[in-house]
C-alpha positions as CSV (number, residue, x, y, z in Angstrom):
1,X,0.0,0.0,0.0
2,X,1.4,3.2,-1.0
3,X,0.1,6.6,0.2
4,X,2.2,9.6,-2.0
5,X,0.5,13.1,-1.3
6,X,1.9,16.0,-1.0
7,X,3.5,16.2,2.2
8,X,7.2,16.5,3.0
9,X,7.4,14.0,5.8
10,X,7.7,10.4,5.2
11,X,7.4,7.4,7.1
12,X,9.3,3.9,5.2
13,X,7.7,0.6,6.5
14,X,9.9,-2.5,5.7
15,X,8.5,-5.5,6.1
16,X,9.4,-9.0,6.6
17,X,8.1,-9.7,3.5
18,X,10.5,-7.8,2.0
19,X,7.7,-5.3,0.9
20,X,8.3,-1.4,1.2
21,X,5.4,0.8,2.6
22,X,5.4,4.8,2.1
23,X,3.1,6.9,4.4
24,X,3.1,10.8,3.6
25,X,2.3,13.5,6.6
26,X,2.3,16.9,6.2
27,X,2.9,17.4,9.8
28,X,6.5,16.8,11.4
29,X,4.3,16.4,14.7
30,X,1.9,14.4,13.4
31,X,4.7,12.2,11.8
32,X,6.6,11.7,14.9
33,X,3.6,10.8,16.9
34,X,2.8,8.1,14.5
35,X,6.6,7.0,14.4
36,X,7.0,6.7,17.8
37,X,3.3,4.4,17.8
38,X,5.4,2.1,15.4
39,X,8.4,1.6,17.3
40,X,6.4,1.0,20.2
41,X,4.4,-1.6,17.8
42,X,7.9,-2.6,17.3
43,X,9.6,-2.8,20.6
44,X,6.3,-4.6,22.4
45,X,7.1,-7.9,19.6
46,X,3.3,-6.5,18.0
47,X,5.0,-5.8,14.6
48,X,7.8,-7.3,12.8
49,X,8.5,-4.2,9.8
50,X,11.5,-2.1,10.4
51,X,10.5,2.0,10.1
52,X,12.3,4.9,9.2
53,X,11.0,8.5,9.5
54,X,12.8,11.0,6.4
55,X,11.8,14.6,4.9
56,X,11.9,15.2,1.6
57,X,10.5,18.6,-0.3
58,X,8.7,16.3,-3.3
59,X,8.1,12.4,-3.2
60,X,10.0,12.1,-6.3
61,X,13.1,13.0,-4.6
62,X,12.4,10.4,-2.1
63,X,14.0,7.3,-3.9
64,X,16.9,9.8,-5.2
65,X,18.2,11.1,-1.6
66,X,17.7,8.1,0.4
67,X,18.3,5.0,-2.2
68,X,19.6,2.7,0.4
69,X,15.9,2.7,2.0
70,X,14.9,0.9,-1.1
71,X,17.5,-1.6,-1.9
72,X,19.3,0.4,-4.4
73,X,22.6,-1.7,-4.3
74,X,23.2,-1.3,-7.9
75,X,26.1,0.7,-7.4
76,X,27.4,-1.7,-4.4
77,X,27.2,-4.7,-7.6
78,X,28.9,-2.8,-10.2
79,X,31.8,-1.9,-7.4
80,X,32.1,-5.4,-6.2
81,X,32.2,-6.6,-9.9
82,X,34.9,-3.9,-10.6
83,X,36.9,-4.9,-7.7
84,X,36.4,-9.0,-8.8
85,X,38.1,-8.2,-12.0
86,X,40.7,-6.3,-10.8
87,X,39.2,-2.8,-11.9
88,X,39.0,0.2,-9.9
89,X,35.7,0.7,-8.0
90,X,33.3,3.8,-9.5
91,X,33.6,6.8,-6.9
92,X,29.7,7.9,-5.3
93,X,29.8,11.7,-5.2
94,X,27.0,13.5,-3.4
95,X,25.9,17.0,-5.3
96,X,27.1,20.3,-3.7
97,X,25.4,21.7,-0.8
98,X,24.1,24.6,-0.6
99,X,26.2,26.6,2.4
100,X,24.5,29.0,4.3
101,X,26.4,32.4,5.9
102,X,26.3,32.1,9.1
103,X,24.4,34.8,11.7
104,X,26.0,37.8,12.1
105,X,27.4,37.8,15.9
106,X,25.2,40.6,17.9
107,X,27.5,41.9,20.9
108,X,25.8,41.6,23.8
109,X,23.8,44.4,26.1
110,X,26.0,44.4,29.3
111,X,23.9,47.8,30.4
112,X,21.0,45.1,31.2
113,X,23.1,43.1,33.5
114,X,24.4,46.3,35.2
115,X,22.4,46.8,38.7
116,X,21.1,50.1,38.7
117,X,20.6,51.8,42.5
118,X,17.7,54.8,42.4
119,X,16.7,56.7,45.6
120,X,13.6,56.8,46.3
121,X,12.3,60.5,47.5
């Protein structure tokens, strides 16, 4: 059973039967509530799958950033062949990310921590 809307926060069942189930929230709240009811499922021996919670922007990035949740081992194969016949392996390279500036420092107010004595008339 698939569910692909268009939320941003997704929630990979793996079953035993080696069967993938995708659940779309919208919520990260509402996500993590329903993660944490299946690794309690989990924990208890009331369910057998294996769950992962991830965020993606669009579902069809969702294969693309995280391929090792869906037994993308292609790469793995082609290596290990490589390697068998004496080749050298093919390099993974993840794209550029993007680099944020970090905050400009603000100096502190010491004037607030200063305790200021008034007389009272």
């Amino acid at each position: 059973m698939h569910h692909y809307d268009n939320g941003s926060f997704y929630l990979i069942r793996y079953k035993i039967d080696h069967s993938v189930e995708v659940t779309t929230y919208s919520s990260a709240l509402t996500s993590a509530v329903e993660f944490g009811r299946q690794e309690q499922l989990i924990e208890c021996g009331q369910d057998d799958a294996n769950v992962v919670l991830v965020e993606v922007d669009k579902v069809g990035k969702l294969v693309d950033t995280y391929p090792n949740y869906f037994g993308d081992v292609s790469l793995f194969v082609t290596n290990l062949r490589k390697l068998c016949d004496g080749q050298d392996a093919i390099e993974y390279h993840m794209a550029p990310q993007k680099v944020v500036a970090p905050k400009p420092q603000e100096k502190p107010n010491l004037d607030a921590l200063a305790r200021r004595y008034t007389r009272w008339a």
